[in-house]
Amino acid sequence: MTGNNLAIVVLAAGQGTRMKSRLPKVLHPIGGRPLVGHVLTTAARLQAAHIEVVVRHERDQVVAALAKDYPDAVFVDQDDIPGTGRAVQVAVEALPADFDGDVLVLSGDCPLADADTLSAFLAEHRESGAPATLMTALVDDPTGYGRVIRDADGGVDRVVEQKDASAEEAAVREINAGMYAFRAETLRTYLPQVGVDNAQGEMYLTDVPGMLRRDGDRVAASVVSDVTVTYGVNDRAQLAEVGRLLNQRIVRRWQLEGVTVIDPATTWIDDDAKLSPDVTILPNTQILRATVVAPGAIIGPDTTLVDCEVGEDAVVRRTDATLAVIGAEATVGPFSFLRPGTVLGAKGKIGAYVETKNAEIGEGSKVPHLSYVGDATIGRGVNLGASTITANYDDVHKHRTEIGDEVHTGSHTVLVAPVRLGAGAKTGAGAVVRKDVPAGALAMTVAPQRNVEGWVEKNRAGTGAADAAARENSAE
Ligand code: UD1
Ligand code: CA
């Protein structure tokens, strides 16, 4: 394909009324990016000289959501005149006046058309020499789509929108997929002639094929074999269906790369995530955004990872983690909550009912049970006793806790930050540590225990406790 005489126009100006949403339709996400983001990701692979996104409804919000990730896209504003015909017209007017290549028109709400399908479509258009080529599909239920009406020789005669179709036309099962290739000249000639005299009072891009035919020109059609590439999102039911199809594709791609996915139906992998051979994913697991998983790691069941990095052979089960780094051979879960800035060293452990945030936990260090570790730096070979807590917040500021190598804390230690425990230090069970502990020291803050013998039998006579105590004491 000669990329330089290609312009891609992505239609994203519509409101998406049927979504019934505050969010513009094309910004609804599937697979970790907005619908129109998938179209732009694909467009970027086709090496076009121009990529234009036509915007109008909530244009600032749409531009803000896309500008950073798609720096090559040029945003073109549609005016008050509604319809896909007008949208393409403003895009063509924004191209250099001497641009005489092909214009590939895509819809921001059709995210499943992949680069291979579109390259083949363009090649077909160029080979046929027709001034316009429609992508079409044969479907069982054409409801909602424009119908492709063929003439007696089987050529494309025109496209009729559902709302303008006679009963006979509505029964046609070949639909307009909403993706087209046009010679730029053809659009410059015909779009100014498109009117708004139709059921929706809009300028239909789909009027152009019929006009070409009336002038004795030819319109080519490329019937796709996989109809799912044409699926568009107009309502929330279609959003879920298209999201599921996209996910199916992504899961399959990783399976073929050597990832074991036990239950594809309950495994959700975003398009930007990167897995590796011999990763195993157990049911009900979401691997989201730019998460990267190294070979041999086992993730799930019931795990959500957002923008995380998981090291080789790590095991992460029943965990919710965001912006966390999990070292090689480390174990996390079950029921762990890793918040941003958690960095767990190789062979480290974050165990059951543990929450971490902005916490660097060194190689081989363990936080096994019922802890909160926030704003902390922890050395190597450390063991935090069950229910050790970093008290990092004094109602005004957050403070750091520093823990040296080989420190062991007793159960239920509270480390009141800012505080530092030197290498090899220990704390007694229940210690409330407010002052730094020197290397190798034992910190104890709980008063020595005093037993008042016979207290229960004397003060709680007649209770089950008193009776049990009496039995044990008389047996001795
Ligand atoms: C359109 C086609 C229909 C086709 C279907 C395929 C027309 C008239 N009809 O119908 O034949 O079967 O797509 O999915 O083209 N848009 C703008 N500006 C506008 C209106 C729409 O940019 O003024 C954008 C929308 O944001 C959307 C795309 O164009 O991304 C399609 O618009 P939509 O209203 O969804 O058209 P359909 O009714 O689906
Ligand atoms: Ca649509």
Short mmCIF file of C-alpha atoms and ligand atoms in Angstrom, two decimals:
data_model
loop_
_atom_site.label_atom_id
_atom_site.label_comp_id
_atom_site.label_asym_id
_atom_site.label_seq_id
_atom_site.Cartn_x
_atom_site.Cartn_y
_atom_site.Cartn_z
CA MET A 1 0.00 0.00 0.00
CA THR A 2 1.30 3.44 -0.84
CA GLY A 3 0.53 5.16 2.41
CA ASN A 4 1.24 8.70 1.33
CA ASN A 5 -1.85 9.18 -0.74
CA LEU A 6 -4.11 7.94 2.00
CA ALA A 7 -6.18 10.08 4.35
CA ILE A 8 -8.19 8.50 7.17
CA VAL A 9 -11.29 10.24 8.47
CA VAL A 10 -12.69 8.99 11.78
CA LEU A 11 -16.26 10.10 12.50
CA ALA A 12 -16.70 10.98 16.16
CA ALA A 13 -18.99 14.01 16.20
CA GLY A 14 -22.29 12.29 16.94
CA GLN A 15 -23.95 12.45 20.32
CA GLY A 16 -24.72 8.79 20.65
CA THR A 17 -28.25 9.44 21.92
CA ARG A 18 -29.03 5.74 22.26
CA MET A 19 -26.31 5.35 24.91
CA LYS A 20 -28.30 7.62 27.27
CA SER A 21 -25.05 8.79 28.79
CA ARG A 22 -23.29 11.90 30.04
CA LEU A 23 -20.15 10.52 28.42
CA PRO A 24 -19.92 10.92 24.62
CA LYS A 25 -20.49 7.52 23.02
CA VAL A 26 -17.08 7.30 21.37
CA LEU A 27 -15.37 7.75 24.76
CA HIS A 28 -17.04 4.74 26.39
CA PRO A 29 -14.18 2.33 27.09
CA ILE A 30 -13.70 -1.30 26.17
CA GLY A 31 -10.44 -3.19 26.50
CA GLY A 32 -8.82 -0.30 28.38
CA ARG A 33 -9.35 2.50 25.91
CA PRO A 34 -12.21 4.53 24.43
CA LEU A 35 -14.09 3.08 21.46
CA VAL A 36 -12.63 5.73 19.17
CA GLY A 37 -9.16 5.03 20.63
CA HIS A 38 -9.28 1.55 19.14
CA VAL A 39 -10.14 3.04 15.74
CA LEU A 40 -7.24 5.50 16.05
CA THR A 41 -4.82 2.78 17.17
CA THR A 42 -5.73 0.82 14.06
CA ALA A 43 -5.57 3.95 11.87
CA ALA A 44 -2.03 4.62 13.11
CA ARG A 45 -0.96 1.22 11.75
CA LEU A 46 -2.09 2.07 8.20
CA GLN A 47 0.59 4.74 7.66
CA ALA A 48 -1.73 7.37 6.30
CA ALA A 49 -0.50 10.85 5.37
CA HIS A 50 -3.44 12.38 7.25
CA ILE A 51 -5.56 11.18 10.14
CA GLU A 52 -8.55 13.38 10.93
CA VAL A 53 -11.06 12.99 13.73
CA VAL A 54 -14.34 14.84 13.20
CA VAL A 55 -15.72 16.16 16.50
CA ARG A 56 -18.68 18.21 17.65
CA HIS A 57 -20.69 16.77 20.55
CA GLU A 58 -18.64 17.49 23.74
CA ARG A 59 -15.73 18.23 21.42
CA ASP A 60 -13.38 19.47 24.19
CA GLN A 61 -13.89 16.32 26.20
CA VAL A 62 -13.29 14.11 23.17
CA VAL A 63 -10.17 16.05 22.13
CA ALA A 64 -8.79 16.02 25.69
CA ALA A 65 -9.28 12.26 25.93
CA LEU A 66 -7.38 11.57 22.68
CA ALA A 67 -4.85 14.31 21.96
CA LYS A 68 -2.04 12.92 24.12
CA ASP A 69 -2.27 9.30 22.98
CA TYR A 70 -2.76 10.12 19.29
CA PRO A 71 -0.49 13.10 18.56
CA ASP A 72 -0.74 12.53 14.79
CA ALA A 73 -4.51 12.95 14.71
CA VAL A 74 -5.89 16.30 13.57
CA PHE A 75 -9.25 17.28 15.08
CA VAL A 76 -11.75 18.85 12.69
CA ASP A 77 -14.89 20.55 13.97
CA GLN A 78 -18.24 19.77 12.40
CA ASP A 79 -20.71 22.67 12.29
CA ASP A 80 -24.49 22.70 12.96
CA ILE A 81 -25.30 20.76 9.83
CA PRO A 82 -25.88 17.21 11.02
CA GLY A 83 -25.06 13.88 9.43
CA THR A 84 -22.20 11.67 8.37
CA GLY A 85 -22.11 13.39 4.96
CA ARG A 86 -21.42 16.75 6.55
CA ALA A 87 -18.85 15.20 8.88
CA VAL A 88 -16.85 13.81 5.96
CA GLN A 89 -17.28 17.06 4.03
CA VAL A 90 -15.63 19.19 6.75
CA ALA A 91 -12.84 16.61 7.00
CA VAL A 92 -12.18 16.71 3.25
CA GLU A 93 -12.21 20.52 3.32
CA ALA A 94 -9.51 20.40 6.00
CA LEU A 95 -7.20 18.29 3.79
CA PRO A 96 -4.62 20.07 1.63
CA ALA A 97 -6.41 21.31 -1.51
CA ASP A 98 -4.08 19.28 -3.72
CA PHE A 99 -4.61 16.00 -1.87
CA ASP A 100 -5.77 13.61 -4.57
CA GLY A 101 -5.44 10.22 -2.92
CA ASP A 102 -7.96 7.95 -1.24
CA VAL A 103 -10.03 8.78 1.80
CA LEU A 104 -10.75 5.89 4.15
CA VAL A 105 -13.80 6.74 6.26
CA LEU A 106 -14.12 4.94 9.61
CA SER A 107 -16.63 5.31 12.43
CA GLY A 108 -15.51 6.08 15.95
CA ASP A 109 -18.11 3.63 17.21
CA CYS A 110 -16.84 0.59 15.22
CA PRO A 111 -13.75 -0.55 17.14
CA LEU A 112 -13.38 -4.11 15.83
CA ALA A 113 -12.12 -3.42 12.30
CA ASP A 114 -8.45 -4.44 12.52
CA ALA A 115 -5.53 -3.23 10.43
CA ASP A 116 -5.37 -6.42 8.33
CA THR A 117 -9.05 -6.14 7.38
CA LEU A 118 -8.69 -2.47 6.49
CA SER A 119 -5.47 -2.96 4.49
CA ALA A 120 -7.13 -5.70 2.46
CA PHE A 121 -10.18 -3.48 1.98
CA LEU A 122 -8.04 -0.59 0.70
CA ALA A 123 -6.11 -2.89 -1.61
CA GLU A 124 -9.40 -4.13 -3.07
CA HIS A 125 -10.61 -0.56 -3.55
CA ARG A 126 -7.44 0.44 -5.36
CA GLU A 127 -7.39 -2.65 -7.51
CA SER A 128 -10.99 -2.20 -8.64
CA GLY A 129 -10.36 1.39 -9.71
CA ALA A 130 -13.89 2.34 -8.57
CA PRO A 131 -14.31 5.88 -7.20
CA ALA A 132 -15.98 4.45 -4.11
CA THR A 133 -15.92 1.13 -2.28
CA LEU A 134 -18.30 0.17 0.53
CA MET A 135 -17.57 -2.41 3.15
CA THR A 136 -20.65 -4.56 3.48
CA ALA A 137 -21.70 -7.65 5.38
CA LEU A 138 -24.47 -10.21 5.20
CA VAL A 139 -26.23 -10.42 8.55
CA ASP A 140 -29.21 -12.28 9.95
CA ASP A 141 -30.65 -9.21 11.61
CA PRO A 142 -30.00 -5.97 9.67
CA THR A 143 -31.97 -3.80 12.12
CA GLY A 144 -30.50 -0.32 12.49
CA TYR A 145 -28.07 -0.51 9.59
CA GLY A 146 -28.25 1.07 6.14
CA ARG A 147 -29.22 -1.56 3.52
CA VAL A 148 -27.16 -2.10 0.37
CA ILE A 149 -29.48 -2.21 -2.63
CA ARG A 150 -28.02 -4.01 -5.64
CA ASP A 151 -29.12 -3.54 -9.26
CA ALA A 152 -30.06 -6.25 -11.75
CA ASP A 153 -26.38 -6.97 -12.59
CA GLY A 154 -25.53 -7.38 -8.92
CA GLY A 155 -23.63 -4.07 -8.71
CA VAL A 156 -24.26 -1.64 -5.86
CA ASP A 157 -27.09 0.71 -6.78
CA ARG A 158 -27.53 2.71 -3.58
CA VAL A 159 -27.68 2.59 0.20
CA VAL A 160 -30.97 3.15 2.00
CA GLU A 161 -31.06 4.06 5.68
CA GLN A 162 -33.36 1.96 7.84
CA LYS A 163 -35.60 4.93 8.61
CA ASP A 164 -36.08 5.68 4.90
CA ALA A 165 -36.43 2.08 3.72
CA SER A 166 -39.55 0.56 2.14
CA ALA A 167 -40.63 -2.82 3.56
CA GLU A 168 -38.97 -4.52 0.60
CA GLU A 169 -35.69 -2.62 1.11
CA ALA A 170 -35.76 -3.21 4.86
CA ALA A 171 -35.85 -6.96 4.20
CA VAL A 172 -32.41 -6.82 2.51
CA ARG A 173 -29.79 -8.53 4.65
CA GLU A 174 -26.68 -6.93 3.14
CA ILE A 175 -25.76 -4.00 5.35
CA ASN A 176 -23.52 -0.97 4.98
CA ALA A 177 -20.76 -1.45 7.55
CA GLY A 178 -20.11 2.31 7.72
CA MET A 179 -16.53 1.98 6.45
CA TYR A 180 -15.74 3.33 3.01
CA ALA A 181 -12.92 4.17 0.65
CA PHE A 182 -13.46 7.10 -1.70
CA ARG A 183 -11.31 8.97 -4.18
CA ALA A 184 -10.89 12.41 -2.61
CA GLU A 185 -12.10 13.97 -5.86
CA THR A 186 -15.34 12.00 -5.69
CA LEU A 187 -16.11 13.39 -2.26
CA ARG A 188 -15.29 16.95 -3.39
CA THR A 189 -17.69 16.55 -6.28
CA TYR A 190 -20.62 14.85 -4.62
CA LEU A 191 -20.78 15.93 -0.97
CA PRO A 192 -21.85 19.50 -1.85
CA GLN A 193 -24.83 17.94 -3.67
CA VAL A 194 -26.01 15.87 -0.68
CA GLY A 195 -29.18 17.29 0.87
CA VAL A 196 -31.07 16.76 4.09
CA ASP A 197 -34.35 15.63 2.57
CA ASN A 198 -34.72 12.36 4.47
CA ALA A 199 -36.33 10.88 7.57
CA GLN A 200 -33.58 12.20 9.89
CA GLY A 201 -33.06 15.61 8.23
CA GLU A 202 -29.33 14.87 8.03
CA MET A 203 -26.72 14.91 5.29
CA TYR A 204 -26.19 11.21 4.67
CA LEU A 205 -22.77 10.10 3.45
CA THR A 206 -24.68 7.09 2.22
CA ASP A 207 -26.32 9.20 -0.49
CA VAL A 208 -23.02 9.36 -2.39
CA PRO A 209 -23.10 5.80 -3.83
CA GLY A 210 -26.56 6.34 -5.39
CA MET A 211 -25.41 9.67 -6.90
CA LEU A 212 -22.36 8.04 -8.45
CA ARG A 213 -24.54 5.37 -9.99
CA ARG A 214 -26.97 7.92 -11.43
CA ASP A 215 -24.01 9.54 -13.14
CA GLY A 216 -23.18 6.17 -14.67
CA ASP A 217 -20.20 5.51 -12.40
CA ARG A 218 -19.44 2.31 -10.53
CA VAL A 219 -19.53 1.64 -6.80
CA ALA A 220 -17.59 -1.37 -5.55
CA ALA A 221 -18.56 -3.43 -2.52
CA SER A 222 -16.30 -5.56 -0.39
CA VAL A 223 -18.29 -8.15 1.53
CA VAL A 224 -16.44 -9.05 4.73
CA SER A 225 -16.45 -12.71 5.74
CA ASP A 226 -16.18 -12.02 9.48
CA VAL A 227 -19.19 -9.82 10.23
CA THR A 228 -17.96 -9.05 13.73
CA VAL A 229 -15.41 -6.56 12.30
CA THR A 230 -18.35 -4.38 11.27
CA TYR A 231 -20.12 -4.36 14.64
CA GLY A 232 -20.89 -0.87 15.83
CA VAL A 233 -21.86 0.37 19.27
CA ASN A 234 -25.09 2.34 19.44
CA ASP A 235 -26.40 1.30 22.87
CA ARG A 236 -25.08 -0.27 26.06
CA ALA A 237 -26.07 -3.80 25.08
CA GLN A 238 -23.90 -3.50 21.97
CA LEU A 239 -21.14 -1.95 24.09
CA ALA A 240 -21.00 -5.11 26.21
CA GLU A 241 -21.20 -7.40 23.20
CA VAL A 242 -18.45 -5.60 21.28
CA GLY A 243 -16.36 -5.45 24.47
CA ARG A 244 -16.73 -9.21 24.86
CA LEU A 245 -15.71 -9.85 21.25
CA LEU A 246 -12.64 -7.62 21.63
CA ASN A 247 -11.67 -9.43 24.82
CA GLN A 248 -12.13 -12.81 23.12
CA ARG A 249 -9.65 -11.70 20.48
CA ILE A 250 -7.11 -10.45 23.01
CA VAL A 251 -7.35 -13.61 25.13
CA ARG A 252 -6.90 -15.77 22.05
CA ARG A 253 -3.88 -13.73 20.95
CA TRP A 254 -2.18 -14.42 24.32
CA GLN A 255 -3.18 -18.07 24.33
CA LEU A 256 -1.36 -18.44 21.02
CA GLU A 257 1.65 -16.72 22.62
CA GLY A 258 1.84 -19.43 25.30
CA VAL A 259 -0.40 -18.09 28.07
CA THR A 260 -2.70 -20.56 29.83
CA VAL A 261 -6.12 -19.02 30.35
CA ILE A 262 -8.26 -21.41 32.37
CA ASP A 263 -11.54 -19.59 31.77
CA PRO A 264 -11.56 -17.14 28.83
CA ALA A 265 -15.13 -16.11 29.60
CA THR A 266 -14.19 -14.60 32.97
CA THR A 267 -10.71 -13.38 32.06
CA TRP A 268 -10.47 -9.76 30.91
CA ILE A 269 -7.25 -8.48 29.39
CA ASP A 270 -6.86 -4.91 28.18
CA ASP A 271 -5.33 -4.31 24.78
CA ASP A 272 -2.26 -2.57 26.26
CA ALA A 273 -1.41 -5.33 28.77
CA LYS A 274 1.60 -7.53 28.04
CA LEU A 275 1.82 -11.16 29.10
CA SER A 276 4.53 -13.77 28.56
CA PRO A 277 4.84 -17.46 27.80
CA ASP A 278 3.92 -19.82 30.64
CA VAL A 279 1.86 -17.27 32.49
CA THR A 280 -1.24 -18.92 33.95
CA ILE A 281 -4.44 -16.95 34.48
CA LEU A 282 -7.08 -18.42 36.76
CA PRO A 283 -10.81 -17.54 36.54
CA ASN A 284 -12.33 -14.13 37.33
CA THR A 285 -9.18 -12.18 36.65
CA GLN A 286 -8.73 -8.75 35.08
CA ILE A 287 -5.33 -7.73 33.71
CA LEU A 288 -5.85 -4.06 32.99
CA ARG A 289 -4.19 -1.04 31.38
CA ALA A 290 -0.42 -1.31 30.92
CA THR A 291 0.08 -4.29 33.22
CA VAL A 292 3.11 -6.42 32.34
CA VAL A 293 3.41 -10.03 33.51
CA ALA A 294 6.71 -11.96 33.27
CA PRO A 295 7.03 -15.64 32.34
CA GLY A 296 5.80 -18.30 34.72
CA ALA A 297 3.67 -16.02 36.88
CA ILE A 298 0.34 -17.34 38.16
CA ILE A 299 -2.43 -14.74 38.44
CA GLY A 300 -5.85 -15.31 40.01
CA PRO A 301 -8.39 -16.47 40.73
CA ASP A 302 -10.42 -13.33 41.52
CA THR A 303 -7.65 -10.82 40.86
CA THR A 304 -7.61 -7.32 39.38
CA LEU A 305 -4.29 -5.81 38.30
CA VAL A 306 -4.24 -2.22 37.01
CA ASP A 307 -0.96 -0.87 35.60
CA CYS A 308 1.07 -3.44 37.56
CA GLU A 309 4.35 -5.20 36.91
CA VAL A 310 4.52 -8.85 37.94
CA GLY A 311 7.91 -10.62 38.05
CA GLU A 312 8.89 -14.05 36.84
CA ASP A 313 7.23 -16.98 38.65
CA ALA A 314 5.39 -14.70 41.06
CA VAL A 315 2.04 -15.94 42.43
CA VAL A 316 -0.76 -13.41 42.87
CA ARG A 317 -4.12 -14.72 44.04
CA ARG A 318 -7.36 -13.02 45.09
CA THR A 319 -5.70 -9.62 44.95
CA ASP A 320 -6.64 -6.06 43.98
CA ALA A 321 -3.56 -4.10 42.89
CA THR A 322 -2.96 -0.78 41.15
CA LEU A 323 0.41 0.66 40.07
CA ALA A 324 2.26 -1.99 42.07
CA VAL A 325 5.46 -3.84 41.25
CA ILE A 326 5.64 -7.46 42.38
CA GLY A 327 9.09 -9.06 42.29
CA ALA A 328 10.15 -12.38 40.84
CA GLU A 329 9.00 -15.41 42.87
CA ALA A 330 7.10 -13.16 45.26
CA THR A 331 3.70 -14.23 46.57
CA VAL A 332 0.69 -11.99 47.07
CA GLY A 333 -2.73 -12.83 48.49
CA PRO A 334 -5.20 -14.10 49.21
CA PHE A 335 -7.24 -10.96 49.96
CA SER A 336 -4.46 -8.40 49.53
CA PHE A 337 -4.94 -4.77 48.54
CA LEU A 338 -1.90 -3.21 46.85
CA ARG A 339 -2.27 0.50 46.25
CA PRO A 340 -0.06 2.73 44.09
CA GLY A 341 3.65 2.80 44.91
CA THR A 342 3.83 -0.69 46.35
CA VAL A 343 7.10 -2.34 45.36
CA LEU A 344 7.57 -5.89 46.62
CA GLY A 345 11.06 -7.36 46.23
CA ALA A 346 11.95 -10.74 44.82
CA LYS A 347 10.74 -13.67 46.94
CA GLY A 348 8.85 -11.24 49.16
CA LYS A 349 5.39 -11.86 50.52
CA ILE A 350 2.27 -9.78 51.03
CA GLY A 351 -0.27 -12.04 52.64
CA ALA A 352 -3.87 -12.28 53.76
CA TYR A 353 -5.77 -9.10 54.60
CA VAL A 354 -2.81 -6.81 54.05
CA GLU A 355 -3.08 -3.31 52.57
CA THR A 356 0.00 -1.54 51.23
CA LYS A 357 0.61 1.91 49.72
CA ASN A 358 3.83 3.74 48.79
CA ALA A 359 5.70 0.89 50.38
CA GLU A 360 9.01 -0.53 49.27
CA ILE A 361 9.34 -4.00 50.70
CA GLY A 362 12.82 -5.49 50.22
CA GLU A 363 13.92 -8.82 48.82
CA GLY A 364 12.65 -11.79 50.81
CA SER A 365 10.73 -9.61 53.27
CA LYS A 366 7.32 -10.71 54.47
CA VAL A 367 4.13 -8.97 55.53
CA PRO A 368 2.10 -12.12 56.02
CA HIS A 369 -1.09 -11.25 57.89
CA LEU A 370 -3.60 -8.47 58.68
CA SER A 371 -1.31 -5.46 58.25
CA TYR A 372 -1.35 -1.93 56.89
CA VAL A 373 1.96 -0.73 55.45
CA GLY A 374 1.91 2.79 54.04
CA ASP A 375 4.69 5.28 53.26
CA ALA A 376 7.36 2.80 54.33
CA THR A 377 10.77 1.62 53.23
CA ILE A 378 11.51 -1.90 54.38
CA GLY A 379 14.88 -3.62 53.96
CA ARG A 380 15.64 -7.25 53.14
CA GLY A 381 14.74 -10.34 55.13
CA VAL A 382 12.25 -8.45 57.31
CA ASN A 383 9.23 -10.14 58.92
CA LEU A 384 6.38 -8.00 60.13
CA GLY A 385 4.36 -9.86 62.78
CA ALA A 386 0.65 -10.35 62.26
CA SER A 387 -1.27 -7.10 62.41
CA THR A 388 1.77 -4.81 62.37
CA ILE A 389 0.55 -1.37 61.34
CA THR A 390 2.36 1.74 60.13
CA ALA A 391 0.50 4.71 61.62
CA ASN A 392 1.52 7.09 58.84
CA TYR A 393 -1.08 9.83 59.20
CA ASP A 394 -1.41 12.36 62.01
CA ASP A 395 -4.56 13.97 60.61
CA VAL A 396 -2.46 16.63 58.87
CA HIS A 397 0.61 15.03 57.30
CA LYS A 398 1.75 11.64 56.08
CA HIS A 399 5.02 10.40 57.58
CA ARG A 400 7.45 7.65 56.61
CA THR A 401 8.47 4.52 58.43
CA GLU A 402 11.93 3.10 57.77
CA ILE A 403 12.73 -0.47 58.63
CA GLY A 404 16.27 -1.86 58.26
CA ASP A 405 17.32 -5.32 57.06
CA GLU A 406 16.34 -8.40 59.09
CA VAL A 407 13.98 -6.54 61.44
CA HIS A 408 11.26 -8.72 63.05
CA THR A 409 8.25 -7.04 64.64
CA GLY A 410 6.02 -8.70 67.21
CA SER A 411 2.34 -9.21 66.50
CA HIS A 412 0.21 -6.09 66.71
CA THR A 413 3.10 -3.66 66.62
CA VAL A 414 2.09 -0.07 65.83
CA LEU A 415 4.88 1.93 64.20
CA VAL A 416 4.01 5.59 64.74
CA ALA A 417 5.70 7.48 61.89
CA PRO A 418 8.05 9.18 61.41
CA VAL A 419 10.06 6.37 62.97
CA ARG A 420 13.05 4.23 62.10
CA LEU A 421 13.92 0.68 63.14
CA GLY A 422 17.63 -0.08 62.71
CA ALA A 423 18.87 -3.29 61.11
CA GLY A 424 18.11 -6.46 63.06
CA ALA A 425 15.87 -4.67 65.59
CA LYS A 426 12.90 -6.41 67.22
CA THR A 427 9.67 -5.24 68.81
CA GLY A 428 7.63 -7.01 71.46
CA ALA A 429 4.05 -8.05 70.78
CA GLY A 430 1.70 -5.11 71.01
CA ALA A 431 4.49 -2.53 71.01
CA VAL A 432 3.55 1.04 70.15
CA VAL A 433 6.81 2.36 68.71
CA ARG A 434 7.05 6.16 68.79
CA LYS A 435 10.84 6.52 69.05
CA ASP A 436 13.55 5.20 66.76
CA VAL A 437 14.85 1.75 67.64
CA PRO A 438 18.65 1.35 67.30
CA ALA A 439 20.06 -1.52 65.26
CA GLY A 440 19.83 -4.78 67.15
CA ALA A 441 17.68 -3.38 69.99
CA LEU A 442 14.46 -4.92 71.35
CA ALA A 443 11.68 -2.36 71.78
CA MET A 444 8.97 -3.13 74.31
CA THR A 445 6.29 -0.66 75.33
CA VAL A 446 3.66 -2.86 76.96
CA ALA A 447 3.65 -2.84 80.82
CA PRO A 448 4.65 -6.17 82.43
CA GLN A 449 1.71 -8.48 83.02
CA ARG A 450 0.24 -8.76 86.54
CA ASN A 451 -2.08 -11.71 87.39
CA VAL A 452 -4.67 -11.24 90.14
CA GLU A 453 -5.23 -14.82 91.25
CA GLY A 454 -8.79 -15.98 92.04
CA TRP A 455 -10.33 -12.76 90.69
CA VAL A 456 -13.00 -14.48 88.56
CA GLU A 457 -14.12 -16.99 91.20
CA LYS A 458 -14.41 -14.12 93.69
CA ASN A 459 -16.00 -11.39 91.53
CA ARG A 460 -17.96 -13.48 89.01
CA ALA A 461 -19.23 -16.29 91.19
CA GLY A 462 -21.90 -18.42 89.52
CA THR A 463 -20.80 -17.68 85.93
CA GLY A 464 -19.62 -20.34 83.53
CA ALA A 465 -16.16 -18.78 83.66
CA ALA A 466 -16.01 -19.03 87.45
CA ASP A 467 -17.17 -22.67 87.37
CA ALA A 468 -14.63 -23.61 84.68
CA ALA A 469 -11.85 -21.85 86.61
CA ALA A 470 -12.85 -23.68 89.82
CA ARG A 471 -12.75 -27.04 87.99
CA GLU A 472 -9.30 -26.38 86.55
CA ASN A 473 -7.92 -25.05 89.80
CA SER A 474 -9.21 -27.99 91.90
CA ALA A 475 -7.80 -30.51 89.40
CA GLU A 476 -4.28 -29.13 89.87
C1 UD1 B 1 -24.41 4.79 9.84
C2 UD1 B 1 -24.77 4.70 8.35
C3 UD1 B 1 -25.46 3.37 8.08
C4 UD1 B 1 -24.52 2.25 8.49
C5 UD1 B 1 -24.08 2.41 9.94
C6 UD1 B 1 -22.99 1.39 10.24
C7 UD1 B 1 -25.23 6.97 7.60
C8 UD1 B 1 -26.27 7.97 7.23
N1 UD1 B 1 -25.65 5.79 7.98
O1 UD1 B 1 -25.64 4.74 10.58
O2 UD1 B 1 -25.77 3.23 6.70
O3 UD1 B 1 -25.17 0.99 8.31
O4 UD1 B 1 -23.54 3.71 10.17
O5 UD1 B 1 -22.60 1.41 11.57
O6 UD1 B 1 -24.06 7.27 7.49
N2 UD1 B 1 -21.28 11.12 13.19
C9 UD1 B 1 -20.64 12.33 13.00
N3 UD1 B 1 -21.39 13.44 12.70
C10 UD1 B 1 -22.75 13.37 12.58
C11 UD1 B 1 -23.39 12.12 12.77
C12 UD1 B 1 -22.63 11.02 13.06
O7 UD1 B 1 -19.44 12.42 13.11
O8 UD1 B 1 -23.37 14.42 12.30
C13 UD1 B 1 -20.47 9.95 13.55
C14 UD1 B 1 -20.91 9.30 14.84
O9 UD1 B 1 -20.20 9.84 15.94
C15 UD1 B 1 -20.56 7.84 14.59
C16 UD1 B 1 -20.65 7.68 13.09
O10 UD1 B 1 -20.63 8.98 12.55
O11 UD1 B 1 -19.24 7.55 15.00
C17 UD1 B 1 -21.94 6.98 12.66
O12 UD1 B 1 -23.05 7.70 13.16
P1 UD1 B 1 -24.32 6.97 13.71
O13 UD1 B 1 -25.30 8.00 14.10
O14 UD1 B 1 -23.95 5.92 14.68
O15 UD1 B 1 -24.84 6.31 12.33
P2 UD1 B 1 -25.75 5.03 12.18
O16 UD1 B 1 -27.14 5.38 12.46
O17 UD1 B 1 -25.17 3.90 12.92
CA CA B 2 -23.51 3.68 14.47
#
